[in-house]
Coordinates of C-alpha atoms and ligand atoms in Angstrom, one line a residue:
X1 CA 0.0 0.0 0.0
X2 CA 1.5 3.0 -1.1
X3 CA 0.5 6.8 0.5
X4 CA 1.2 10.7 -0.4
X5 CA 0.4 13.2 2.5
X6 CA -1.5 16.4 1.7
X7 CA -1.1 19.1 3.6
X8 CA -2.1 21.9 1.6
X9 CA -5.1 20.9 -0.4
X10 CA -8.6 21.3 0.5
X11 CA -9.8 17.5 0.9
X12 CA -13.4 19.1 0.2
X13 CA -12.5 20.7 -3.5
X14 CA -11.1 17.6 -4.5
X15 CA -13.0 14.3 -6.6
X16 CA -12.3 11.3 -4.5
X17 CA -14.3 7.9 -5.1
X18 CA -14.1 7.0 -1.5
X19 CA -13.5 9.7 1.2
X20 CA -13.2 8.9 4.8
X21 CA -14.0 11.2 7.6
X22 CA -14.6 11.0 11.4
X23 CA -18.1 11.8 12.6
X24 CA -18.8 13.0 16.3
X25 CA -22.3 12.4 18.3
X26 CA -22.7 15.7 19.4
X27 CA -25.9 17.7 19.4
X28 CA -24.3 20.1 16.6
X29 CA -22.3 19.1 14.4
X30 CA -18.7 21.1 14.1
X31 CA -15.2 20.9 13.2
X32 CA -14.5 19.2 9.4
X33 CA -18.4 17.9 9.6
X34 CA -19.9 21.7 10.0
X35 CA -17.5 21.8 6.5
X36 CA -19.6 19.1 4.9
X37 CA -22.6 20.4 6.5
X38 CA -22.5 24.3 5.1
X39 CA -21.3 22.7 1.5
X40 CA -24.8 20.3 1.7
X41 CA -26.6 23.5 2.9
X42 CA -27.6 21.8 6.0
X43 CA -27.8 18.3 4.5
X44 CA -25.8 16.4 6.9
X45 CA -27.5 17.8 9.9
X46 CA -30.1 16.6 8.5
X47 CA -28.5 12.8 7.7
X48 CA -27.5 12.2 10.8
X49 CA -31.0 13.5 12.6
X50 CA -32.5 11.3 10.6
X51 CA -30.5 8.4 11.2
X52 CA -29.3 7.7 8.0
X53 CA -25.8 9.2 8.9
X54 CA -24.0 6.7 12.2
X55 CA -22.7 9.0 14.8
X56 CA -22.0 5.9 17.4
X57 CA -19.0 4.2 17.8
X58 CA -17.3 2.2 15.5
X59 CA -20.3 2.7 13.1
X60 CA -19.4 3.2 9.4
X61 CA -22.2 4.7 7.0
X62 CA -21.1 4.4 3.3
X63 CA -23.2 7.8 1.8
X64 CA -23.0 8.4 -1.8
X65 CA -23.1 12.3 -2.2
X66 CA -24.9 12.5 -5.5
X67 CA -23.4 15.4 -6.3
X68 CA -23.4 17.2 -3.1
X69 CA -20.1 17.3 -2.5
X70 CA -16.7 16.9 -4.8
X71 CA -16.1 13.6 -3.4
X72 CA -18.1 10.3 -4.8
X73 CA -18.6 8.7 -1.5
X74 CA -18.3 9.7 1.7
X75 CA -17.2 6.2 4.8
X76 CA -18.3 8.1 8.0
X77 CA -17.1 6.6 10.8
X78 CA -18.5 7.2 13.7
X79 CA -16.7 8.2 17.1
X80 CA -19.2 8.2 19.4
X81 CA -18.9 11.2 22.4
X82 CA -15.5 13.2 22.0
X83 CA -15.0 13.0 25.4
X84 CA -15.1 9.4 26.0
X85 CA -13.3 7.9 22.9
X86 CA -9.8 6.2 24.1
X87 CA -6.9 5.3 21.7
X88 CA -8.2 1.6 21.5
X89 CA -11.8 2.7 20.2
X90 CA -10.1 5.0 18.0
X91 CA -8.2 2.5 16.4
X92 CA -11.0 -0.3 16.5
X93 CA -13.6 2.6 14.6
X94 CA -10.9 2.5 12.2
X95 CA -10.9 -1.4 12.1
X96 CA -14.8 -0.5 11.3
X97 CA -13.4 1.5 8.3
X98 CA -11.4 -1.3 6.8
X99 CA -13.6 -3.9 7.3
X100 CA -16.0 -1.5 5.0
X101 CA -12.8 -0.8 2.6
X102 CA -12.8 -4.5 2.3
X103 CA -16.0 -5.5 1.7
X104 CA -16.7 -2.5 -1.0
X105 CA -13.0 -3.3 -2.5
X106 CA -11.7 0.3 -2.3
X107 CA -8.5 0.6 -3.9
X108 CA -8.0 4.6 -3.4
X109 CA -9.1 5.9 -0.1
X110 CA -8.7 9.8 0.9
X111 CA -9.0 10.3 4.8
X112 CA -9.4 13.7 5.8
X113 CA -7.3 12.6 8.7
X114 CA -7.9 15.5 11.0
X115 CA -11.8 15.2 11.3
X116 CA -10.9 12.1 13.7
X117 CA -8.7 14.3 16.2
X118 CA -10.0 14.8 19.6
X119 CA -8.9 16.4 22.8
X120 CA -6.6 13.3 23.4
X121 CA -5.2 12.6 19.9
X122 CA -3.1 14.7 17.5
X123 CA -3.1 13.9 13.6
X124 CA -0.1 11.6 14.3
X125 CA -1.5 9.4 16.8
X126 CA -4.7 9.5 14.3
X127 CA -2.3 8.3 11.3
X128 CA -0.9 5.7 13.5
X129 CA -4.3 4.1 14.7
X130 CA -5.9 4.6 11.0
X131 CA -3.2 2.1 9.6
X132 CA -2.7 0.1 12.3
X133 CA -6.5 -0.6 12.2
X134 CA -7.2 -0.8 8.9
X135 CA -4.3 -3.3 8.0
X136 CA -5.4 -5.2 10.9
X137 CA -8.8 -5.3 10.0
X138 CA -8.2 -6.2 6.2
X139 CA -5.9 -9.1 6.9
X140 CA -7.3 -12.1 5.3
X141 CA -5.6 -15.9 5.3
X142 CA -4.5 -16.6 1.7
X143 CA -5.3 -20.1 2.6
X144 CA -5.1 -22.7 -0.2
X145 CA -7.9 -23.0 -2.2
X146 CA -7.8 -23.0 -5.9
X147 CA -8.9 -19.0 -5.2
X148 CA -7.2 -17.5 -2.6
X149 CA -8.9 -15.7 0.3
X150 CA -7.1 -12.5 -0.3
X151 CA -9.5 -10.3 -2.2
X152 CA -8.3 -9.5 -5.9
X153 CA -8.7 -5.9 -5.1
X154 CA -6.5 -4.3 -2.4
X155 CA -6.4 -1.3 -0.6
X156 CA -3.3 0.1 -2.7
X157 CA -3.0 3.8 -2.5
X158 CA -4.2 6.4 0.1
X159 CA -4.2 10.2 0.0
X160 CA -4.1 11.7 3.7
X161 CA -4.7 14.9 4.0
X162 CA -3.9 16.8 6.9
X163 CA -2.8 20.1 8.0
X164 CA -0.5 18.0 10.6
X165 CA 3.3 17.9 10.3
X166 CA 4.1 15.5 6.5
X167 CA 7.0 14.1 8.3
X168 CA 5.6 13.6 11.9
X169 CA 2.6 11.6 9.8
X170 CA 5.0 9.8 8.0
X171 CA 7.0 8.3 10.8
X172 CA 3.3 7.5 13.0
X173 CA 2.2 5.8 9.7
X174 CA 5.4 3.7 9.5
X175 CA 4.9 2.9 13.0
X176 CA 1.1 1.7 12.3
X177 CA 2.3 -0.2 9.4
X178 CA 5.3 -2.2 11.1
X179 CA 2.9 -2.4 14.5
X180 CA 0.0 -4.5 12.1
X181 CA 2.1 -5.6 9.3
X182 CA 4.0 -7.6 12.4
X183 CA 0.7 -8.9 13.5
X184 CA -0.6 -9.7 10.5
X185 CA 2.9 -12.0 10.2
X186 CA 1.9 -13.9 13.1
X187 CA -1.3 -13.9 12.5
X188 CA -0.4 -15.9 9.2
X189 CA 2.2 -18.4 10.9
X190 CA -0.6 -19.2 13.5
X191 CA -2.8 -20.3 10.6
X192 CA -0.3 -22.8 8.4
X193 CA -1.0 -26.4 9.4
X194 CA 1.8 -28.0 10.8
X195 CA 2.8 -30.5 7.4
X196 CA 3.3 -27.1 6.0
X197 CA 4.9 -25.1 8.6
X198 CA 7.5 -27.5 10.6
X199 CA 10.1 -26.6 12.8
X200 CA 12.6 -26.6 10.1
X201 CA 10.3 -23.9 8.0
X202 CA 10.0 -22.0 10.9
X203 CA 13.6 -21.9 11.2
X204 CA 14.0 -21.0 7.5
X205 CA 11.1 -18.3 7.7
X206 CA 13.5 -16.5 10.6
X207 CA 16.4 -16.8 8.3
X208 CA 14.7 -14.8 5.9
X209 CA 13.6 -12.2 8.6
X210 CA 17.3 -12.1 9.4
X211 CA 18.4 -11.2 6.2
X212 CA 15.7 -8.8 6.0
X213 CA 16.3 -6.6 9.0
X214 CA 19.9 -7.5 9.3
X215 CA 19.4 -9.8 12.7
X216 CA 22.2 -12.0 13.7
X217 CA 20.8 -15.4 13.6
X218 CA 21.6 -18.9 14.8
X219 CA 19.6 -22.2 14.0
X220 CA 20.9 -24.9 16.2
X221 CA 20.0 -28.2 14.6
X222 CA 19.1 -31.7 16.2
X223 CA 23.1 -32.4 17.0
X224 CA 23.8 -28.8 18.3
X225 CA 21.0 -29.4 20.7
X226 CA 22.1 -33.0 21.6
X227 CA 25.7 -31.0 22.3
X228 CA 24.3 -28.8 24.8
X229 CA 22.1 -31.0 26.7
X230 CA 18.5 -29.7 25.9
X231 CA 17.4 -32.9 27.2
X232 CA 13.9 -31.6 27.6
X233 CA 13.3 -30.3 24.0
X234 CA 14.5 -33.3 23.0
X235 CA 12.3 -35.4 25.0
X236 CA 9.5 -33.6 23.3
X237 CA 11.0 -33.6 20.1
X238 CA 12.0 -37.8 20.8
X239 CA 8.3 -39.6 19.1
X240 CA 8.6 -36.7 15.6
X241 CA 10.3 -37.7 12.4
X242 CA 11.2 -33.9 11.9
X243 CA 14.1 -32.9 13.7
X244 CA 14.0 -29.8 16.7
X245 CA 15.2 -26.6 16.3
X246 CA 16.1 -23.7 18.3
X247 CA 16.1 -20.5 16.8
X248 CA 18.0 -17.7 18.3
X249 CA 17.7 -14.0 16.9
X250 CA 19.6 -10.9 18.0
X251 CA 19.0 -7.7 17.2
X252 CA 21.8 -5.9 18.7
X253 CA 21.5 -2.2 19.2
X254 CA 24.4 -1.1 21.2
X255 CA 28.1 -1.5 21.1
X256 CA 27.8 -3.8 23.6
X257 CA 25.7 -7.0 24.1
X258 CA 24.2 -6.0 27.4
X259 CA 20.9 -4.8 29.3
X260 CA 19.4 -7.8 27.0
X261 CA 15.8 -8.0 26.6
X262 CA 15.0 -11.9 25.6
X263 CA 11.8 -12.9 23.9
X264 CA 10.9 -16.7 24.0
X265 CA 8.2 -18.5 22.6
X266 CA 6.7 -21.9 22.8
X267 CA 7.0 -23.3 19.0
X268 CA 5.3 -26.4 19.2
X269 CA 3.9 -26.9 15.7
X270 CA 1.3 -29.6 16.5
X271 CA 0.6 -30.7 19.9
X272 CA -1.0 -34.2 19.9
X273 CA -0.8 -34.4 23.4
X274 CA 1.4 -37.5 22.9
X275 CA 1.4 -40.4 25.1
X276 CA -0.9 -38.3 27.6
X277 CA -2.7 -38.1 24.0
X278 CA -5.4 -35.4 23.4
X279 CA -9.0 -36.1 23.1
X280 CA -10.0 -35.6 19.3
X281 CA -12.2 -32.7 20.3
X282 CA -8.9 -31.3 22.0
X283 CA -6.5 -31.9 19.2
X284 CA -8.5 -29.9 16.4
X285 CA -6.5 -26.6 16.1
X286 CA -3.2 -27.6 17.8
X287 CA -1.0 -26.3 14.8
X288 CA -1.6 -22.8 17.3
X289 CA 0.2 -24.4 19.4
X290 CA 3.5 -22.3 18.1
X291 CA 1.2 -19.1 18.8
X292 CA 4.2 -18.0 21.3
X293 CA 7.2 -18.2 18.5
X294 CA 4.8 -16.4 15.9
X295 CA 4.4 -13.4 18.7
X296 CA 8.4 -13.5 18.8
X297 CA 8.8 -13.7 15.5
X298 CA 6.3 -10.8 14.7
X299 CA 7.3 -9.1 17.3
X300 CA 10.8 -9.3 15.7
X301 CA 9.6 -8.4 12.8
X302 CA 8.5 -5.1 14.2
X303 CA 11.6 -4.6 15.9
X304 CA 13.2 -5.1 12.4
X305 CA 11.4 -2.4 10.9
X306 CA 11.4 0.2 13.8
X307 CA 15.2 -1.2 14.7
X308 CA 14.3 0.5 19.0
X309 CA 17.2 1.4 20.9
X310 CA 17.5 -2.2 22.9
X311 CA 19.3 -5.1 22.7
X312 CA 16.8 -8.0 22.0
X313 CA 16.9 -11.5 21.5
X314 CA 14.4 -14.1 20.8
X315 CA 14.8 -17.7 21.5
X316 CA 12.2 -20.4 20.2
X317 CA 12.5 -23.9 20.7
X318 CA 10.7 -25.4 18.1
X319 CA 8.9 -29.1 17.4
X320 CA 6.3 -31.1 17.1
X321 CA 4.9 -33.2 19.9
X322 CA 3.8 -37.0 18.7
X323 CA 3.4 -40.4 18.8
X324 CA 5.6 -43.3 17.8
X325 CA 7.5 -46.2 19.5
X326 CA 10.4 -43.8 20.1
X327 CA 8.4 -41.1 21.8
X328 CA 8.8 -40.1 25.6
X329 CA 6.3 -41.5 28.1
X330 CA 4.9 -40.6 31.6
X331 CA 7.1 -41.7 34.3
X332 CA 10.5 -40.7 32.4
X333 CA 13.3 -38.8 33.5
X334 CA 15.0 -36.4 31.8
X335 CA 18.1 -34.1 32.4
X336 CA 17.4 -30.5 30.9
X337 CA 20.0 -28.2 29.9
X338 CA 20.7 -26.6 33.1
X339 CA 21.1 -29.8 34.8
X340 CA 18.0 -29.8 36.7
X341 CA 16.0 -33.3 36.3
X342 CA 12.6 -33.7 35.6
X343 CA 9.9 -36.2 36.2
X344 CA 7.8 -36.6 33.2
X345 CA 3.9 -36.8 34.6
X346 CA 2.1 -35.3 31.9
X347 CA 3.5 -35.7 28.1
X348 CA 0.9 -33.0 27.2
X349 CA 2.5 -31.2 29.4
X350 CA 5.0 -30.3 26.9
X351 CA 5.3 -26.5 26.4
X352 CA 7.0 -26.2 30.0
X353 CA 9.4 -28.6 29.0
X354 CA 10.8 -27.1 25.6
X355 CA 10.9 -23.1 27.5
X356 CA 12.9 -24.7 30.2
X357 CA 15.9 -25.1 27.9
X358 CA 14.9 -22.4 26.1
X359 CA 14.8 -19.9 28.8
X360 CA 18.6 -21.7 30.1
X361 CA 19.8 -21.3 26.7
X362 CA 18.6 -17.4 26.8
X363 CA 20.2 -16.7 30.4
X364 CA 23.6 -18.4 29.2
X365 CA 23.4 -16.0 26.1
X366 CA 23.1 -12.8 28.1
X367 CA 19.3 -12.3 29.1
X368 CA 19.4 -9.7 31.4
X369 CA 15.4 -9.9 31.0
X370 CA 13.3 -12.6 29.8
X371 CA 9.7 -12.8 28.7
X372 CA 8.3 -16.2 27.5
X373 CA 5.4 -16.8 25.7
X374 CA 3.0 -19.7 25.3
X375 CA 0.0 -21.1 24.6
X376 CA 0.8 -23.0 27.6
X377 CA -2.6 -24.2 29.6
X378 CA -6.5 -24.5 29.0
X379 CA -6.3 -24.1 32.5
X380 CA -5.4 -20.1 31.5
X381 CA -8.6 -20.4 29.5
X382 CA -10.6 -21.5 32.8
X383 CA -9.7 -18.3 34.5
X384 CA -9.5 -15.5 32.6
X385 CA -11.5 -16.7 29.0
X386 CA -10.6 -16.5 25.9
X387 CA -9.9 -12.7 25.4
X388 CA -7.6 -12.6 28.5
X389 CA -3.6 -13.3 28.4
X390 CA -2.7 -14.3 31.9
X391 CA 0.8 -13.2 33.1
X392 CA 2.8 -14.3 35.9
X393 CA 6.2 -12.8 37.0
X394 CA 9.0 -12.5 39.8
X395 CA 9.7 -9.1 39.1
X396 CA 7.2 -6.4 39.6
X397 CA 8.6 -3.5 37.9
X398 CA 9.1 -5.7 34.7
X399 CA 5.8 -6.8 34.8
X400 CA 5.0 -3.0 34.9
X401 CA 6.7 -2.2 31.6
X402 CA 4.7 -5.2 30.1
X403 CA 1.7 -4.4 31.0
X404 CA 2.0 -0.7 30.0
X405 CA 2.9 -2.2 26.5
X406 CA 0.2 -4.6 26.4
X407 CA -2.2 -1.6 26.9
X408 CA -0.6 0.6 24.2
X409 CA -1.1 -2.0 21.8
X410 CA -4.8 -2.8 23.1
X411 CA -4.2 -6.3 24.2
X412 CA -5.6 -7.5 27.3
X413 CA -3.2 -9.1 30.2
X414 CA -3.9 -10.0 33.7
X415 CA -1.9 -11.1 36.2
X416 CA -2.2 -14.0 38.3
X417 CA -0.4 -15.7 41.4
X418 CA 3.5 -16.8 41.7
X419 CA 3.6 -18.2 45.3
X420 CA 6.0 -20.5 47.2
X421 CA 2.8 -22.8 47.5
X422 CA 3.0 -23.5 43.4
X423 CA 6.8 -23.7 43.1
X424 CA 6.6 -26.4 46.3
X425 CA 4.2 -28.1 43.9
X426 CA 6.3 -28.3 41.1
X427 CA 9.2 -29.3 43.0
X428 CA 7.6 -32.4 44.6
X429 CA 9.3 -35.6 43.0
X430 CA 10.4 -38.6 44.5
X431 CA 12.3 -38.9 41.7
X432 CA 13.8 -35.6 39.9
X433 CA 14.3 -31.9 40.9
X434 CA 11.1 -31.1 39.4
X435 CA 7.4 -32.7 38.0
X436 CA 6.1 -31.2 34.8
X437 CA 2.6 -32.0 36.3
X438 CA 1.3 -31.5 39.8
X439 CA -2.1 -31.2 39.8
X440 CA -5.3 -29.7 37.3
X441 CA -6.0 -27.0 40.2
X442 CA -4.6 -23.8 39.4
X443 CA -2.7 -25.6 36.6
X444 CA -2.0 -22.5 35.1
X445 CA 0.0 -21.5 37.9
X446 CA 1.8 -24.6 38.4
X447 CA 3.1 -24.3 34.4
X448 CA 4.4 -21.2 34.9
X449 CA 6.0 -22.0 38.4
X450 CA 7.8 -24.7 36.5
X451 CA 9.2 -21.8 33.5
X452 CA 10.3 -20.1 36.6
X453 CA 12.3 -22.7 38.2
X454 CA 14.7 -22.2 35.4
X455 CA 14.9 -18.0 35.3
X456 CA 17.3 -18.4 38.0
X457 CA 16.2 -14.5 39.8
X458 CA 16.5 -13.2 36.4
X459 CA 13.8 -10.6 35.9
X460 CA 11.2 -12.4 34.0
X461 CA 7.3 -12.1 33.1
X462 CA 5.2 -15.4 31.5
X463 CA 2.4 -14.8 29.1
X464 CA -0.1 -17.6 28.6
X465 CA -1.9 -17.3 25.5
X466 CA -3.2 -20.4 25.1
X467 CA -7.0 -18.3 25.1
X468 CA -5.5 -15.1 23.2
X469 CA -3.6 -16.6 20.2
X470 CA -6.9 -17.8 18.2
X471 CA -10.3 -16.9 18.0
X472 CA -13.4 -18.8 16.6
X473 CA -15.3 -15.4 15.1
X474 CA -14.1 -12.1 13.9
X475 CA -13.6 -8.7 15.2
X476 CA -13.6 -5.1 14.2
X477 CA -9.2 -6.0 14.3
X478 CA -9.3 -8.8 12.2
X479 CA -10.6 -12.5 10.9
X480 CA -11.1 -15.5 13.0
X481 CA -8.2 -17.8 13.2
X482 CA -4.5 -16.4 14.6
X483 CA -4.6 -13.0 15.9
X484 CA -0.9 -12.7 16.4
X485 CA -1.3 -11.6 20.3
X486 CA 1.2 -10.0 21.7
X487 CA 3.1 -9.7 19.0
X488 CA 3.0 -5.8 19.8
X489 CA 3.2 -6.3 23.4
X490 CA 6.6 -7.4 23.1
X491 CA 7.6 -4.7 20.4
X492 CA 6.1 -2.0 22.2
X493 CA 7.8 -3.7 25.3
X494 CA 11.1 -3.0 23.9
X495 CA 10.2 0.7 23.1
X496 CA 9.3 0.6 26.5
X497 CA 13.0 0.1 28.2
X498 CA 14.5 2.8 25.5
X499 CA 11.6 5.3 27.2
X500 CA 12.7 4.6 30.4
X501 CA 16.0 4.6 29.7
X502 CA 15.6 8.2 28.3
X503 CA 13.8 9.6 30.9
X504 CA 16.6 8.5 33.6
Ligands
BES601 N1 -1.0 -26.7 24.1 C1 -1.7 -27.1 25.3 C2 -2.5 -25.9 25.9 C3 -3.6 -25.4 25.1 C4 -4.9 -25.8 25.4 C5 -3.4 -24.4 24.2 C6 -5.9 -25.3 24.7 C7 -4.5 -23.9 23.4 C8 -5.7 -24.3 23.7 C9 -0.7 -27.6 26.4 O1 0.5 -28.2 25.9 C10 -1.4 -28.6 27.2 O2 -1.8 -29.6 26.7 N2 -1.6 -28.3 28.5 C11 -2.3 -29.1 29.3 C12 -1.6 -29.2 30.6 C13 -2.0 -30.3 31.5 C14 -1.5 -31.6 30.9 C15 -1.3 -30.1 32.9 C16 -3.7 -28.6 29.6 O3 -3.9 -27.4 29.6 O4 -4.7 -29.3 29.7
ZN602 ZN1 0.3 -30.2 25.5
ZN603 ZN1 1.1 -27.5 24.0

């Protein structure tokens, strides 16, 4: 999608097939609508009394001007009271607008971006949420169908006109772009089946990010991992004909490799459950079970574009979890990289297992921080639904900056127990140092317990998505299927440490 910024022209004066323009609910109409309104002699007034003009939120009327006015068309969107409207229903009304763009296959949109200001948002935090919400809320599956998904027509050129600062704009509409295009990423790896998207494609896909945005990269292959002792992935990995992999990707911002954020994600590609084996209700949509590395790698892919001021690296162990006469089974042991032994309960209990060695392999690389993400529990699910990430940390201000991310991008996180109760739990063996599965109460709690027995006091917030990473219906941000959650958590995350470093 290409876009030219107009400062200087009259948006009004102008033929435009498609126009968009914010609409307030207000008793009178003013601002850019009063515009429209004297130029339709009163018409508009007259629209929206009637009804036939949407003043609520997230409302978008499609009103062909018949002459009325230069432009064709005119997409109101409706914002609802000017006084209540946040950043989030700012950028979900324009998730209304590109649903619309979508559905009447616009090609050339002109936004007269300032008619969507209010007392809260400038015309850059306007350009932001318009392209962030309308790429999210255009992203479609290509799928594999003799005809794609993907409509034939695309959004591919836009004329903002503003009387904002051009290169202010430009750098908020980059920012949009990289925030959704990021998601949109995920969104897709989320959605491949897992004969099409193995570990060793996933590992290829992040060599191509690499190369794109100039990240140091390291794939460590079956022997590599064998090497270092990830005894644990391995044990996942030990029933699958594909090999494991564990993907590491730096994106080095300073002279020095230090104050390291680390992103790692669960990248199990299908989770069968194995010889704890899934019911077949349960196993339907397991290929989300890598929702965790597509948030890392999206979130990379963010980073890539926007290239913040912080050291990142994201680690993802990725594999499948199956069954064959070589695959690991309840009641095994197994030595994971840091040493610590574990007793194998639950083989569907798999996710903890890979992080461990992932999170070991991220500490002995330099993590000064570590955030981990999985679709780790139904148990997450249980508590907080399906629209809820549930967090758990050891570190309180960390958890702070993640949260503040999470609601800059819109994404909802809540935070639940870490107590010497749940880490007893996961320590009880007779056996091994540890049990990958104490209990179905709080189980949530206990997974991320185990994660933690492995951060070693290194600052460190969990993120269960296992509710977050897919949903069954759409939304005003996008299609069911993958929503690429928290893939702009962890980017905005990132921006996060550079703010605070800046306002020490
Ligand atoms: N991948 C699942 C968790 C999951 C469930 C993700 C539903 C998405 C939707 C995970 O590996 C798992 O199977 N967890 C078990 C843990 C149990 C064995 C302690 C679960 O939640 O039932
Ligand atoms: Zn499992
Ligand atoms: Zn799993």
């Amino acid at each position: 999608m290409k876009w030219t910024i107009h400062t200087n022209d009259s948006v009004l004066n102008e033929q435009h097939d498609y126009l968009a323009a914010g609409v307030w609910h207000q008793p009178v109409v003013s601002g850019f609508s009063k515009e429209m309104d004297d130029q339709m002699k009163g018409g508009l007034t007259d629209l929206i009394k009637e009804g036939d003009v949407e003043t609520k939120l997230k409302q978008v009327t499609v009103l062909p001007t018949m002459g009325a006015l230069a432009a064709k068309r005119v997409l109101f969107t409706g914002l609802g009271k000017e006084a209540d409207l946040t950043f989030e229903d700012l950028r979900e009304s324009f998730g209304a607008l590109g649903k619309t763009l979508k559905k009447k296959k616009v090609s050339t949109l002109a936004i007269a971006l300032d008619s969507f200001k209010g007392k809260d948002f400038d015309a850059t935090d306007v350009a932001q949420a318009f392209i962030e919400g309308i790429t999210l809320a255009m992203y479609e599956f290509e799928g594999y169908k003799k005809k794609s998904n993907v409509p034939d027509v695309p959004l591919d050129e836009v004329k903002i006109y503003t009387q904002g600062d051009a290169q202010e704009i430009e750098a908020a509409l980059e920012v949009g772009l990289a925030l959704a295009e990021g998601t949109n990423e995920a969104r897709t790896l989320v959605n491949m089946p897992s004969n099409l998207l193995t570990s060793v494609k996933m590992a290829e896909y992040a060599i191509e990010m690499a190369k794109r945005h100039d990240f140091e990269i390291e794939v460590l292959g079956k022997e590599e991992i064998e090497e270092m002792g990830m005894g644990a992935l391995l044990a996942v990995n030990q029933g699958s004909e594909i090999p494991p992999r564990m993907i590491v990707m730096k994106h080095q911002a300073t002279d020095k490799w230090e104050d390291v954020l680390a992103l790692v994600g669960k990248g199990i590609t299908f989770d069968t459950g194995g010889y704890s084996i899934k019911p077949k209700d349960g196993i339907v949509g397991m290929k989300a079970d890598m929702g965790g590395a597509a948030a890392v790698l999206g979130a990379m892919e963010i980073i890539g574009r926007l290239k913040p001021e912080q050291n990142v690296m994201a680690v993802i162990a990725a594999t499948d979890n199956m069954i064959s006469h070589k695959a690991f089974k309840p009641d095994d042991v197994i030595t994971s990289m840091s040493g610590k032994t574990i007793e194998v309960l639950n083989t569907d209990a798999e996710g903890r297992l890979v992080l461990a060695d992932a999170v070991t392999y991220a500490k002995q690389h330099g993590a000064d921080y570590l955030v981990d993400v999985a679709t780790l529990t139904g148990g997450v699910i249980v508590a907080l639904g399906l629209d809820k990430t549930g967090a758990l940390t050891n570190n309180e201000a960390l958890f702070e900056k993640v949260l503040e991310a999470s609601v800059e991008a819109g994404e909802f996180i809540w935070q639940l127990p870490y107590t010497e109760g749940d880490r007893k739990r996961v320590r009880n063996s007779p056996v091994a140092d540890l049990n990958n599965s104490p209990g179905r109460d709080g189980h949530a709690l206990f997974a991320g317990a185990f994660i933690g027995e492995f951060t070693g006091g290194t600052p460190w917030v969990h993120l269960d998505i296992a509710g977050t990473a897919t949903t069954k219906s759409a939304h005003l941000l996008g299609p069911a299927g993958g929503t690429g959650a928290m893939a702009r958590t962890l980017a905005l995350l990132s921006e996060q440490f550079v703010l605070e470093r800046t306002e020490k």
